[in-house]
XYZ file of C-alpha atoms in Angstrom:
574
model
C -70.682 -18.999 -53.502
C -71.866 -22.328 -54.804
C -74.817 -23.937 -53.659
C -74.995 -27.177 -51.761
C -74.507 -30.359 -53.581
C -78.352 -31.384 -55.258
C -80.271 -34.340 -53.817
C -79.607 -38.018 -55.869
C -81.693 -37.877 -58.932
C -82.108 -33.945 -58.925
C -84.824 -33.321 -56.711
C -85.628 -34.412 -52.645
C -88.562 -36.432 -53.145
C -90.325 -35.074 -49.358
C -93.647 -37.033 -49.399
C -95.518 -35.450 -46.766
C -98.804 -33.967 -47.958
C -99.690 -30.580 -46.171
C -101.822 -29.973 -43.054
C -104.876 -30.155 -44.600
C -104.610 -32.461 -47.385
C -103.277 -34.923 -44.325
C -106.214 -34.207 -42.708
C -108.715 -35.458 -45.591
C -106.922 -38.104 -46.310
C -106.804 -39.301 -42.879
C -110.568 -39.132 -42.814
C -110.551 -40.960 -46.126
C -108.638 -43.597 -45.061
C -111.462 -44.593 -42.261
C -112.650 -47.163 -44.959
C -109.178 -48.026 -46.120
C -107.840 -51.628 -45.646
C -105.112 -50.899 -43.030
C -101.252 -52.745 -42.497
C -99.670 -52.233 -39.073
C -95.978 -51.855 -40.141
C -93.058 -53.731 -39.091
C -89.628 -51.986 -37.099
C -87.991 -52.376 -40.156
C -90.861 -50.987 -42.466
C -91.231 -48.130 -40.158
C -87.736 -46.833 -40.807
C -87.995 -47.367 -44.571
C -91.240 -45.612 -44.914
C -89.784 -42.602 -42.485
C -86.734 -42.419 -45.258
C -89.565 -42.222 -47.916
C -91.316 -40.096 -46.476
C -88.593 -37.480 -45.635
C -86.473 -37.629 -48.849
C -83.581 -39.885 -47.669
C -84.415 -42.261 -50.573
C -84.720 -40.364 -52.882
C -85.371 -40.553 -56.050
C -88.291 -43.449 -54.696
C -91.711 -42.003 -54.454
C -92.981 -45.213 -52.551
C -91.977 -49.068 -51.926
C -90.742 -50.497 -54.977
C -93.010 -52.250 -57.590
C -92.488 -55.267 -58.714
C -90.238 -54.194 -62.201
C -87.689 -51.965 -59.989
C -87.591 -54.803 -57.324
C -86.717 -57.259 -60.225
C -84.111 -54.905 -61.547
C -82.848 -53.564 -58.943
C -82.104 -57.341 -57.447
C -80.316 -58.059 -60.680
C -78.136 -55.414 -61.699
C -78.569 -52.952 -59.308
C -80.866 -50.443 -61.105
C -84.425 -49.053 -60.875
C -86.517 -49.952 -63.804
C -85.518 -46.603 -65.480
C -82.086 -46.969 -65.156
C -80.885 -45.276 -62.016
C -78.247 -46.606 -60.427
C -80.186 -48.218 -57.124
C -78.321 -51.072 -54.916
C -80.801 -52.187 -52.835
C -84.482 -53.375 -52.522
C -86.864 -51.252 -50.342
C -90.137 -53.411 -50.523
C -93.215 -53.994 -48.236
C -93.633 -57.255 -47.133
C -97.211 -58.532 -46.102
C -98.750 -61.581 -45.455
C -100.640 -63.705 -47.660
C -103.981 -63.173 -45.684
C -103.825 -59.003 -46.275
C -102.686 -59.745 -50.040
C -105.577 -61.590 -50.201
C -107.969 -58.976 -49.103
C -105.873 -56.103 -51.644
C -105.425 -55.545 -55.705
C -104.034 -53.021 -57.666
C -105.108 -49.915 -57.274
C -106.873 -49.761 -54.087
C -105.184 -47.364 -50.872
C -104.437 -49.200 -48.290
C -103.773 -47.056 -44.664
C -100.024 -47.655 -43.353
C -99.726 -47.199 -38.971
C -97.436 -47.301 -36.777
C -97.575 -50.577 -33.844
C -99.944 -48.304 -31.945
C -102.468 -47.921 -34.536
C -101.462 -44.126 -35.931
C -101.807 -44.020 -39.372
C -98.872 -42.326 -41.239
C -99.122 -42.862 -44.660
C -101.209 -43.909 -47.684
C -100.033 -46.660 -50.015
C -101.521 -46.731 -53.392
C -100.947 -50.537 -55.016
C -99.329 -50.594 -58.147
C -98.176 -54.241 -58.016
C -98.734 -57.716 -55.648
C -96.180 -60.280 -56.107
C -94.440 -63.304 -54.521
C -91.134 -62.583 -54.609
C -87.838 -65.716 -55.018
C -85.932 -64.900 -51.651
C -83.578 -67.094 -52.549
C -82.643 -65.560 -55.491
C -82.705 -62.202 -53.391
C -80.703 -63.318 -51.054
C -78.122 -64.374 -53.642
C -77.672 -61.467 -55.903
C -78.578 -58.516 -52.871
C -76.162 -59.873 -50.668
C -73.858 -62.541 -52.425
C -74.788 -65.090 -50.453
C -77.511 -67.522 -48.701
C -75.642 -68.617 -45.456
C -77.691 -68.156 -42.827
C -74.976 -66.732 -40.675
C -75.858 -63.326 -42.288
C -77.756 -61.460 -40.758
C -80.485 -60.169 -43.567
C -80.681 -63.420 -45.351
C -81.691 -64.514 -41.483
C -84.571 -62.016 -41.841
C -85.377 -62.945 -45.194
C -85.869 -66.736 -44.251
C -87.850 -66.272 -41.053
C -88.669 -62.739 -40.648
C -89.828 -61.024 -43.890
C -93.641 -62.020 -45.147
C -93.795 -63.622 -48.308
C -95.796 -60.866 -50.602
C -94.861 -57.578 -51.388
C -96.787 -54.857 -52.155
C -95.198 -51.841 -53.911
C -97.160 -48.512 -54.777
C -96.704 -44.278 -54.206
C -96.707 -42.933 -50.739
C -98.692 -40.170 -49.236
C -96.939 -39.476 -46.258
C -99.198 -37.704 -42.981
C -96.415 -37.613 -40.771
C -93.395 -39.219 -39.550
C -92.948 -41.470 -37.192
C -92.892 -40.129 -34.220
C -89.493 -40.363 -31.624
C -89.407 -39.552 -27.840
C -85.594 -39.316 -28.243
C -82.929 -37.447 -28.881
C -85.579 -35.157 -31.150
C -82.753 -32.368 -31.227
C -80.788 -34.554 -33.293
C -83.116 -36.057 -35.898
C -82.687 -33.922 -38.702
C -84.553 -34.535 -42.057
C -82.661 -33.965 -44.998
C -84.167 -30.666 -45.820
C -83.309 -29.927 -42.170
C -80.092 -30.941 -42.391
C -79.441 -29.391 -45.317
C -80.832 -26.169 -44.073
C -78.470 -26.242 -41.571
C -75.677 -26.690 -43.870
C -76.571 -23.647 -45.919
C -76.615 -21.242 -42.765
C -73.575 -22.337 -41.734
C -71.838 -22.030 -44.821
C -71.072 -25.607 -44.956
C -70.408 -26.517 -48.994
C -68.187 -29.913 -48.464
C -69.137 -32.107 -45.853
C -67.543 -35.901 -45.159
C -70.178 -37.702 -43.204
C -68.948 -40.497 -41.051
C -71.594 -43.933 -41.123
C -71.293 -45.709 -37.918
C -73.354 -48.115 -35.857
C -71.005 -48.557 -32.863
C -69.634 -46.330 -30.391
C -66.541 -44.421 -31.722
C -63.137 -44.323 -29.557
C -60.020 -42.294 -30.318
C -59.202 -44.010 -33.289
C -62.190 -42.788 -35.021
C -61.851 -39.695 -33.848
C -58.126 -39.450 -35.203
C -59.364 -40.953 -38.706
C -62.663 -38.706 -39.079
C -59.970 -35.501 -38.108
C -57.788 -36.957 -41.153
C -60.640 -37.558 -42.946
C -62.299 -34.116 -42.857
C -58.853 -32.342 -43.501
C -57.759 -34.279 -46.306
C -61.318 -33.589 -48.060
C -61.329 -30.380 -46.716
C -64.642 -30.688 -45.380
C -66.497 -30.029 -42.283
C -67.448 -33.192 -40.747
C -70.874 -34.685 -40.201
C -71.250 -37.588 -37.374
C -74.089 -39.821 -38.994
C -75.074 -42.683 -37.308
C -77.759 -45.317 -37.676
C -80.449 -45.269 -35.129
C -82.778 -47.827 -36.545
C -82.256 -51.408 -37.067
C -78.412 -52.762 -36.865
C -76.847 -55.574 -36.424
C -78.278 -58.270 -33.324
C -76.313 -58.273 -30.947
C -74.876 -54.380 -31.546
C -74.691 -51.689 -28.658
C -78.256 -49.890 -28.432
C -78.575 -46.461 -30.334
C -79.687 -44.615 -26.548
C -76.042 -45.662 -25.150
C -74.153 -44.864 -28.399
C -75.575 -41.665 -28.581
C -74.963 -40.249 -25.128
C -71.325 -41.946 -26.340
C -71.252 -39.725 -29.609
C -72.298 -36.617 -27.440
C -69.477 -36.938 -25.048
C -67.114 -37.478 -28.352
C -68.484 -34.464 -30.286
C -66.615 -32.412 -27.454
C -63.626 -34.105 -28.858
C -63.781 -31.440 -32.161
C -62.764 -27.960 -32.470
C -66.487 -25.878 -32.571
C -68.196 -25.084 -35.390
C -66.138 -27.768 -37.202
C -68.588 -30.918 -36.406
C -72.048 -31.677 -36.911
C -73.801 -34.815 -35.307
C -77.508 -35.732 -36.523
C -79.092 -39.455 -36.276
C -79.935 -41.689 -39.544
C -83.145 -43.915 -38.932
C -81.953 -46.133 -41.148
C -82.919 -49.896 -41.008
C -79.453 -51.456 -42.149
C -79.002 -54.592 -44.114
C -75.554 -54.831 -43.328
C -75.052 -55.625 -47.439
C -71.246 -54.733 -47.422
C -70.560 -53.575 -51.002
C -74.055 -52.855 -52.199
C -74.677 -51.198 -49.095
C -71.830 -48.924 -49.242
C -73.556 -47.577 -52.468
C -77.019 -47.172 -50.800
C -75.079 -45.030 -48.169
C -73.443 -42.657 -50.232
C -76.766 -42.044 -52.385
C -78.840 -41.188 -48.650
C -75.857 -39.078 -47.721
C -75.608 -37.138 -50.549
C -80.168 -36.943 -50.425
C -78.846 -35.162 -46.846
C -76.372 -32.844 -48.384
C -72.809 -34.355 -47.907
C -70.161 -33.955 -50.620
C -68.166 -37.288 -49.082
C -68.556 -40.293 -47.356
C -66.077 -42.489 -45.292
C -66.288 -45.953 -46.399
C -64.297 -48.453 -44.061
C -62.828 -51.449 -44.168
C -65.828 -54.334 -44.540
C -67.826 -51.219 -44.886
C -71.459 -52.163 -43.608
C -70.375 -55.926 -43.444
C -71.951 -58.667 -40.865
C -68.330 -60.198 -40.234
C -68.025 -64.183 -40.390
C -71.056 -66.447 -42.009
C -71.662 -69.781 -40.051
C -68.936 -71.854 -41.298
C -66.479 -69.251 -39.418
C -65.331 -67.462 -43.143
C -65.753 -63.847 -44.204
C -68.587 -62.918 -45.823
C -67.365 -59.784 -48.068
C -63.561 -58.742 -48.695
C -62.458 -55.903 -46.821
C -62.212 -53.332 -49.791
C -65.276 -54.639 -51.419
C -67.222 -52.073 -50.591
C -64.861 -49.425 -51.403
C -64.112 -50.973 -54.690
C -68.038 -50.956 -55.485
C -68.458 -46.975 -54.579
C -65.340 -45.887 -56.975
C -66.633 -48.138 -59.825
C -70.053 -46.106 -59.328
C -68.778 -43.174 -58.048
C -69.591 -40.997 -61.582
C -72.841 -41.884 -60.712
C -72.716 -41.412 -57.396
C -71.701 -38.130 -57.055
C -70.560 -37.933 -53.860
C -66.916 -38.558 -53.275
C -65.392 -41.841 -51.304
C -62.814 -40.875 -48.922
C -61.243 -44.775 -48.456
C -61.626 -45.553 -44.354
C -57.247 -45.455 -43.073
C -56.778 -48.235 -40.276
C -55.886 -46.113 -37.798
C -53.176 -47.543 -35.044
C -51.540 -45.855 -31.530
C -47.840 -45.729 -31.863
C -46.371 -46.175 -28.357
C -43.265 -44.065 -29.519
C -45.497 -41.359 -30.828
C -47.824 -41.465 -28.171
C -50.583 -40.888 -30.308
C -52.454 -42.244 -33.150
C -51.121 -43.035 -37.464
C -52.487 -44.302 -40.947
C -50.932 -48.102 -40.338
C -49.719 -47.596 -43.910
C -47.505 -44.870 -42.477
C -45.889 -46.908 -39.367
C -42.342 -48.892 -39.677
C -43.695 -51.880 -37.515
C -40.053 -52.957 -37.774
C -38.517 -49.839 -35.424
C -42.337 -48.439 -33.850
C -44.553 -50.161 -31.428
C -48.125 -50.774 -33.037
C -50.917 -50.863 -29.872
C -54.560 -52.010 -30.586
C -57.292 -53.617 -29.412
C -59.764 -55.663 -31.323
C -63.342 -55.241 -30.891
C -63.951 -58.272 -29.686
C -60.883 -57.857 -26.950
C -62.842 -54.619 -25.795
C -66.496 -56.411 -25.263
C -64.282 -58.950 -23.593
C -62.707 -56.756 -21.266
C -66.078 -55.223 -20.761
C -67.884 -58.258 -19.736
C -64.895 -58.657 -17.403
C -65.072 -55.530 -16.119
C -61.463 -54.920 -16.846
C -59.570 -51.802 -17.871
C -59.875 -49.876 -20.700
C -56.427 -47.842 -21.684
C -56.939 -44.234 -22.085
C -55.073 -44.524 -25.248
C -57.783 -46.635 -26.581
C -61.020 -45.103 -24.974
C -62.072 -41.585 -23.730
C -63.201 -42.274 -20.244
C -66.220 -40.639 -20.434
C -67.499 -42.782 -22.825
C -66.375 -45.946 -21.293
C -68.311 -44.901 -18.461
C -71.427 -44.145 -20.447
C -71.133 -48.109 -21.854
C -70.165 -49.559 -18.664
C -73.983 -48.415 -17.050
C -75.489 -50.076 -20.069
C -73.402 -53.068 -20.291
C -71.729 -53.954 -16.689
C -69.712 -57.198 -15.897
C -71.326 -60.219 -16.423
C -71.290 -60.790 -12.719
C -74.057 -58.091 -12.384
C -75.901 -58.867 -15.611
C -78.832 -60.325 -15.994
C -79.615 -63.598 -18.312
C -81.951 -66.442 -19.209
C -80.683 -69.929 -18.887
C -82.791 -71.410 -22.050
C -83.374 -75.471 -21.003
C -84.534 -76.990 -23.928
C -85.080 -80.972 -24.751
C -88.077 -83.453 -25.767
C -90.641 -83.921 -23.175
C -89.098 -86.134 -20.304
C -85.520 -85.764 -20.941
C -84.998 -83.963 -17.582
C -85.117 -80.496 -18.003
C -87.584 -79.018 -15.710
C -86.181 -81.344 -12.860
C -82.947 -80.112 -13.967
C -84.008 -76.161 -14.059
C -85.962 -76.290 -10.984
C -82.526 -77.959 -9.404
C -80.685 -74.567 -10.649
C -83.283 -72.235 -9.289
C -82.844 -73.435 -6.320
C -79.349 -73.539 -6.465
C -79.144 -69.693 -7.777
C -81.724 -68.484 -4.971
C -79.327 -69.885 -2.107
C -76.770 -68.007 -3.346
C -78.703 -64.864 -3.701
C -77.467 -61.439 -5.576
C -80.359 -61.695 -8.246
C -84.090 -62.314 -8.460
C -84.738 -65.679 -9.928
C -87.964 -66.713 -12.221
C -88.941 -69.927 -13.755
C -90.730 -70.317 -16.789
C -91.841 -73.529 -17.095
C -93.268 -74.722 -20.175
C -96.390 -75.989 -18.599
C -96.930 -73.195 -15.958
C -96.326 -70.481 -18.578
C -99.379 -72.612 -21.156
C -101.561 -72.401 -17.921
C -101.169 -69.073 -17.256
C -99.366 -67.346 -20.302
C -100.694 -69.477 -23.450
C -103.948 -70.523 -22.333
C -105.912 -70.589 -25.478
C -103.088 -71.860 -27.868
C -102.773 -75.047 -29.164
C -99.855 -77.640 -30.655
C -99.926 -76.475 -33.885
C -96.215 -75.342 -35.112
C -97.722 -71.640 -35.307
C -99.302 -71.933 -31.738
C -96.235 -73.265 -30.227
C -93.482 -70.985 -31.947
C -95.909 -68.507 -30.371
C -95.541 -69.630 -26.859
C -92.210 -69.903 -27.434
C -91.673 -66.561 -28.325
C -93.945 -65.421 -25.294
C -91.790 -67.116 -22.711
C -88.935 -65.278 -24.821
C -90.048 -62.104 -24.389
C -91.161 -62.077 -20.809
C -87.535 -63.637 -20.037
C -85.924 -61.188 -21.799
C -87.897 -58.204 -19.970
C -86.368 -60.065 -16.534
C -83.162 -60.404 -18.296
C -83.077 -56.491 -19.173
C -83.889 -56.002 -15.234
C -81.128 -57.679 -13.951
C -82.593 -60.544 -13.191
C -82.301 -64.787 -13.895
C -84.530 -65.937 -16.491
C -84.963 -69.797 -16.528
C -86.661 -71.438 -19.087
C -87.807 -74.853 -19.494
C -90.049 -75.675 -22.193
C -89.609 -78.149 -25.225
C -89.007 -75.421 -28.080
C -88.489 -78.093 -30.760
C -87.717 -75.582 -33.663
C -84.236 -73.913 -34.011
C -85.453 -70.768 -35.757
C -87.697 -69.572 -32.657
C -84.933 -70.433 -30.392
C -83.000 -67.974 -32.503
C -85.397 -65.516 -31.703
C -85.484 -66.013 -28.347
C -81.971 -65.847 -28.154
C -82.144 -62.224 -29.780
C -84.394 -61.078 -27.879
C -82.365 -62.085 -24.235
C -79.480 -60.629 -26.094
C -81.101 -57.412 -26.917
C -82.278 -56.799 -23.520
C -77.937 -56.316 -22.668
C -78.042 -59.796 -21.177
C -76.153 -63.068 -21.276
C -78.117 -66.175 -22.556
C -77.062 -69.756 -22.017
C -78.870 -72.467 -24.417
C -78.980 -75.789 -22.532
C -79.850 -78.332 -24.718
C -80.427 -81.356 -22.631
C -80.092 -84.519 -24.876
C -81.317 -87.042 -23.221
C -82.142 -89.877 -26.197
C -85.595 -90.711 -27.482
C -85.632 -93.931 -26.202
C -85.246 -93.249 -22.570
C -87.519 -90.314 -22.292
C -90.231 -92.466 -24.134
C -88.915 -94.981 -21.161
C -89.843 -92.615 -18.363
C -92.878 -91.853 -19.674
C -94.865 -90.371 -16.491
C -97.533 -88.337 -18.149
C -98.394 -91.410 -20.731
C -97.896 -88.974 -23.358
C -95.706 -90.975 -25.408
C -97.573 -93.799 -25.211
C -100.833 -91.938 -26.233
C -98.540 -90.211 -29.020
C -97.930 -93.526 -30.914
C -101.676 -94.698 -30.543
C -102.567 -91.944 -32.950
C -104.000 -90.233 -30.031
C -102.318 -87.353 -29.619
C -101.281 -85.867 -33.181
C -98.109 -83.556 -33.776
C -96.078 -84.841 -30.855
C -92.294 -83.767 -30.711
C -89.922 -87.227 -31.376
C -93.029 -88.994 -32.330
C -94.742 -87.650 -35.384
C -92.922 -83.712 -35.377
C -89.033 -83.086 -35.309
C -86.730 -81.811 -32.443
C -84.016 -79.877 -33.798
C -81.680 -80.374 -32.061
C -78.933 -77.469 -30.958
C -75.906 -77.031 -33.361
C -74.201 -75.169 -30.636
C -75.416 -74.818 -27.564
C -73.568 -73.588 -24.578
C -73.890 -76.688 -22.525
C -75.337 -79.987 -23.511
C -76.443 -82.564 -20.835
C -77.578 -86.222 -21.069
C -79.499 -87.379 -18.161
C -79.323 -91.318 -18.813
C -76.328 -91.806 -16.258
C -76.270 -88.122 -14.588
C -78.468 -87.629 -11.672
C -80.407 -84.021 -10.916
C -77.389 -82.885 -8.596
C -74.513 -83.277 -11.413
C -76.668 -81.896 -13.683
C -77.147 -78.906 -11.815
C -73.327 -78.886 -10.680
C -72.487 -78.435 -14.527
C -74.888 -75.733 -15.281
C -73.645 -73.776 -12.452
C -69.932 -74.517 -13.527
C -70.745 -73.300 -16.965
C -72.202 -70.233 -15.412
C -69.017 -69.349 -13.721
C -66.694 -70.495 -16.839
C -68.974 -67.686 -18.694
C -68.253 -64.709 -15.700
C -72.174 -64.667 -14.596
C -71.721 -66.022 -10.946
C -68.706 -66.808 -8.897
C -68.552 -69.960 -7.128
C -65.821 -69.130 -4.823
C-alpha cells in the first residue's frame, strides 16, 4: 500500500518544543522583550507552529521576503508565493537587534512562542503590494491592510513554538496536519481532494465537490478557513454549524471536514499556489481551485481585480512543483428539465432551462427575508444563516453622522433618536462626540493619533450595540476616511447594517454659526490642529446619505435619514 503523499519540501516542519523544554524556555523568556501579536499574526504563527507552512521554520527574513515578493521563491529556491512576515512597530524595533529572543503572546498576555531575530528591516509596501497581489487599488482588501493596518518593520527569525493558540471552538474539528494526516492513514485514505472555502456551501457545491471527488477518485476533505477572510464575509461559528448540517449531505466514511486557521490574503493566483502547498503539508493529493479562486471580486473603480482562471492557470504552470494535483473548479448550474444540478459546459442553454442565483441575489433575499428555493439551498442551513443574519428589519446598525464641527450633525442625530425611540422595536444609543470624550476619551487629546483613537472607541462600542440588536448613532467629527473605514468594519462585522451620513454643510457657514467660538479661536492661532482650519476633512466618497443643512431645517433632515432607513429595509414607515 503506498504511503500518504510527503509534506511540501520533504519533511512537516512541527515547531513545538516538548513539555519540558517549553517549560524552560518559558521561564527564560521572563527577561525576554515581549510582542503581543496581531489576529492575523496569531494565525500565521499557529500555521508555523503546527507544520501548515512548511518548509518555513519561522517568519521570513528579510532575503526570502525580498525573493519571495519578486519571483515567488524563498531565498533557496523553493517555490513560495506569498510573504509570511511579522510586522512591528518602530518603537519595539527600536528596543530589538539581531540576535536577541524576543517572547511572542497571545492578546491576553500567554506567551506561545520564541522568536529568535535574524533580520530588522523596513520593508517598500508599495512595491509589495504590486508584485504580491498585482495591484495597489485600495479596493483590495490586503493592500487595505497593508496601507493602514500592517506596522511598518518586520522582524523575521526561527520559532520555538510552546503551544498553540488556544480555541474554545469547534476543538473536535481543528486538526493539525500531523493529526489530520493521522487520520488519513487509519482510514486508509491515500488520495484526498480538499475543498478551500470561506462561505457557506449550498447544493451546488455539494454537486461539484461529489464530481470532484469521483473524477479524482478521492475521498473528499471539507477545508475551510476559520481565521481571517474577507470583511464583510459570513462568520466562521455560522458557517460551520452550516458545513455540519452539509456533511450529512455525503455517503459515510466518504467525507472528512476539519477547519484551516488560515489568515487569507485573498491573493487570487498567488494564493491559489499557497493553498495547494498547506494542503498538501495536511496530506491531500488534490485541491479544487475555482473560478477567481481566493479573489476579493471588484477593486474601487467597479473592475475585476484577477481573471477568473488566473488562479488555475498559476497552479498548472507550478503544478511539477507543486505536487499536488489541481482539479479545475466546474460552474455548476440546476437544470429545471433535469431537476437537478450539471457542469454548465455540459447544458444546451438553447433547449434546457439554466436556474441560478448569484451571491449577491441570495444576501439580498436574505436581508429581505425572502425565500430561498430548495433547489438552491438545503433548508437546514438556510435556517442556521437566517439566526445569524435576520432581515434587516430586525437587525441592528449604527447610523455613522459625520461632518466638521457645526455643520448640524448632532442636532440632526439627536432629531433621529428621537424619532427612532417613538417608534420603538429597538434600543436606541447616542454617541456623541463630546459625551463619549467626557466619559469615553477622557485623557486623549487632538492629535491625529488621539482622535483616530476615539474614533475607533465610539466604533467599537457601536458596533457591540449593533451586534445586540440595537441602534447605534454616532455623531462625532471623524475627519479621516481610513478610521471611518474601520469603523465601518467593525459595525459590519458585528452582522449589522451601517449607514455613513456625511452631512456637508460648507465651511463657510459652519464657521458662520460658530456657537462654541471655536472657529474663531482656531484662526487666532489659538487652538492648533483644528478640522477645516489648519487639519483636513475628508470628505465621504460614498456615503449612504449626504445632507446640507444651509437651507434644510432639523425636521427635513431627520425626514431623509429616516426615508433612507426604510429605502435600505431597516425600519418601515408604514
Amino acid at each position: 500500500m503506498t504511503d500518504l503523499i510527503p509534506p511540501y519540501g520533504g519533511s512537516l516542519k512541527d515547531l513545538r518544543l516538548d513539555a519540558e523544554s517549553a517549560r524552560a524556555a518559558k521561564d527564560a523568556a521572563v527577561d525576554y522583550p515581549s510582542w503581543d501579536l496581531t489576529g492575523r499574526q496569531l494565525c500565521d504563527l499557529e500555521l508555523l507552529a503546527n507544520g501548515g507552512f512548511s518548509p518555513l521554520e519561522g517568519f521570513m527574513g528579510q532575503a526570502d521576503y525580498e525573493r519571495v515578493v519578486t519571483d515567488m521563491r524563498l531565498a533557496d529556491g523553493t517555490l513560495w508565493p506569498m510573504p509570511v512576515t511579522l510586522d512591528v512597530s518602530e518603537t519595539f524595533a527600536g528596543e530589538i537587534a539581531s540576535g536577541d529572543r524576543v517572547a511572542l503572546r497571545d492578546p491576553e498576555g500567554v506567551i506561545l512562542a520564541i522568536l529568535t531575530v535574524s533580520d530588522i528591516w523596513r520593508p517598500d509596501r508599495g512595491v509589495e503590494a504590486e508584485r504580491v497581489f498585482g495591484t495597489t487599488d485600495p479596493g483590495h482588501p490586503a493592500v487595505t491592510w497593508l496601507r493602514e493596518q500592517s506596522h511598518p518593520v518586520y522582524v523575521g527569525g526561527r520559532i520555538e513554538a510552546l503551544d498553540l493558540p488556544v480555541h474554545y471552538d469547534f476543538t473536535h474539528l481543528r486538526l493539525t496536519p500531523a493529526e489530520l494526516r493521522e487520520r488519513f492513514r487509519r482510514n486508509g485514505w491515500r488520495r484526498v481532494v480538499a475543498f478551500q472555502t470561506r462561505n457557506p456551501m449550498h447544493r451546488a457545491h455539494v454537486e461539484l465537490t461529489f464530481l470532484a471527488a469521483r473524477q479524482a477518485e478521492a475521498n473528499l476533505l471539507i477545508h475551510p478557513v476559520v481565521g481571517m477572510t474577507k470583511p464583510g464575509d459570513v462568520d466562521h461559528y455560522s458557517r460551520v454549524r452550516c458545513y455540519e448540517h452539509v456533511l450529512q449531505k455525503y455517503p459515510e466514511q466518504t467525507t472528512a471536514l476539519s477547519l484551516l486557521p488560515l489568515a487569507m490574503r485573498m491573493g487570487g493566483p498567488r494564493e491559489a499556489v499557497w493553498h495547494a502547498i498547506i494542503r498538501r503539508n495536511y496530506g491531500c493529493t488534490h485541491l479544487i481551485v475555482g473560478r477567481d479562486h481566493a479573489g476579493p471580486g471588484k477593486d474601487s473603480r467597479g473592475e475585476e481585480i484577477y481573471g477568473p482562471y488566473d488562479a488555475q492557470d498559476l497552479v498548472t504552470r507550478h503544478a511539477d512543483e507543486l505536487g499536488i494535483e489541481m482539479v479545475p473548479f466546474r460552474m455548476m448550474v440546476y437544470v429545471q428539465e433535469r431537476a437537478g444540478y450539471a457542469p454548465i459546459d455540459e447544458v444546451d442553454e438553447a433547449s434546457e432551462t439554466v436556474m441560478n442565483i448569484s451571491g449577491t441575489e441570495f444576501r439580498r433575499r436574505m436581508r429581505e427575508g425572502l425565500e430561498i428555493p430548495d433547489w438552491f439551498g438545503y433548508p437546514e442551513v438556510v435556517q442556521e444563516l437566517r439566526k445569524t443574519y435576520p432581515p434587516r428589519a430586525r437587525q441592528g446598525f449604527t447610523l455613522f453622522f459625520t461632518g466638521l464641527s457645526g455643520s448640524g450633525k448632532s442636532t440632526i442625530a439627536n432629531a433621529v433618536m428621537v424619532k427612532l425611540m417613538e417608534r420603538g422595536g429597538r434600543p436606541v444609543t447616542l454617541l456623541d462626540g463630546d459625551v463619549v470624550r467626557k466619559h469615553l476619551s477622557s485623557e486623549l487629546g487632538f492629535s491625529k493619533e488621539h482622535r483616530d483613537l476615539n474614533i475607533r472607541r465610539i466604533g467599537f462600542v457601536a458596533a457591540e450595540i449593533t451586534r445586540n440588536g440595537g441602534v447605534a448613532i454616532c455623531a462625532p467629527i471623524a475627519p479621516y476616511a481610513a478610521t471611518r473605514g474601520a469603523v465601518r468594519e467593525m459595525a459590519e462585522g458585528a452582522n449589522g447594517g451601517f449607514i455613513e451620513i456625511h452631512v456637508a454643510t460648507p465651511l463657510e457657514e459652519c464657521e458662520r454659526r460658530d456657537r462654541k467660538g471655536l472657529y474663531a479661536k482656531a484662526r487666532a492661532g489659538l487652538i492648533k490642529g483644528f478640522t477645516g482650519i489648519d487639519d483636513p476633512y475628508e470628505a465621504p466618497k460614498a456615503p449612504e446619505l449626504r445632507i446640507d443643512t444651509t437651507d434644510c431645517t432639523v425636521e427635513e433632515a431627520a425626514q431623509k435619514v429616516l426615508l433612507k432607513l426604510e429605502s435600505l429595509g431597516f425600519i418601515d414607515l408604514r
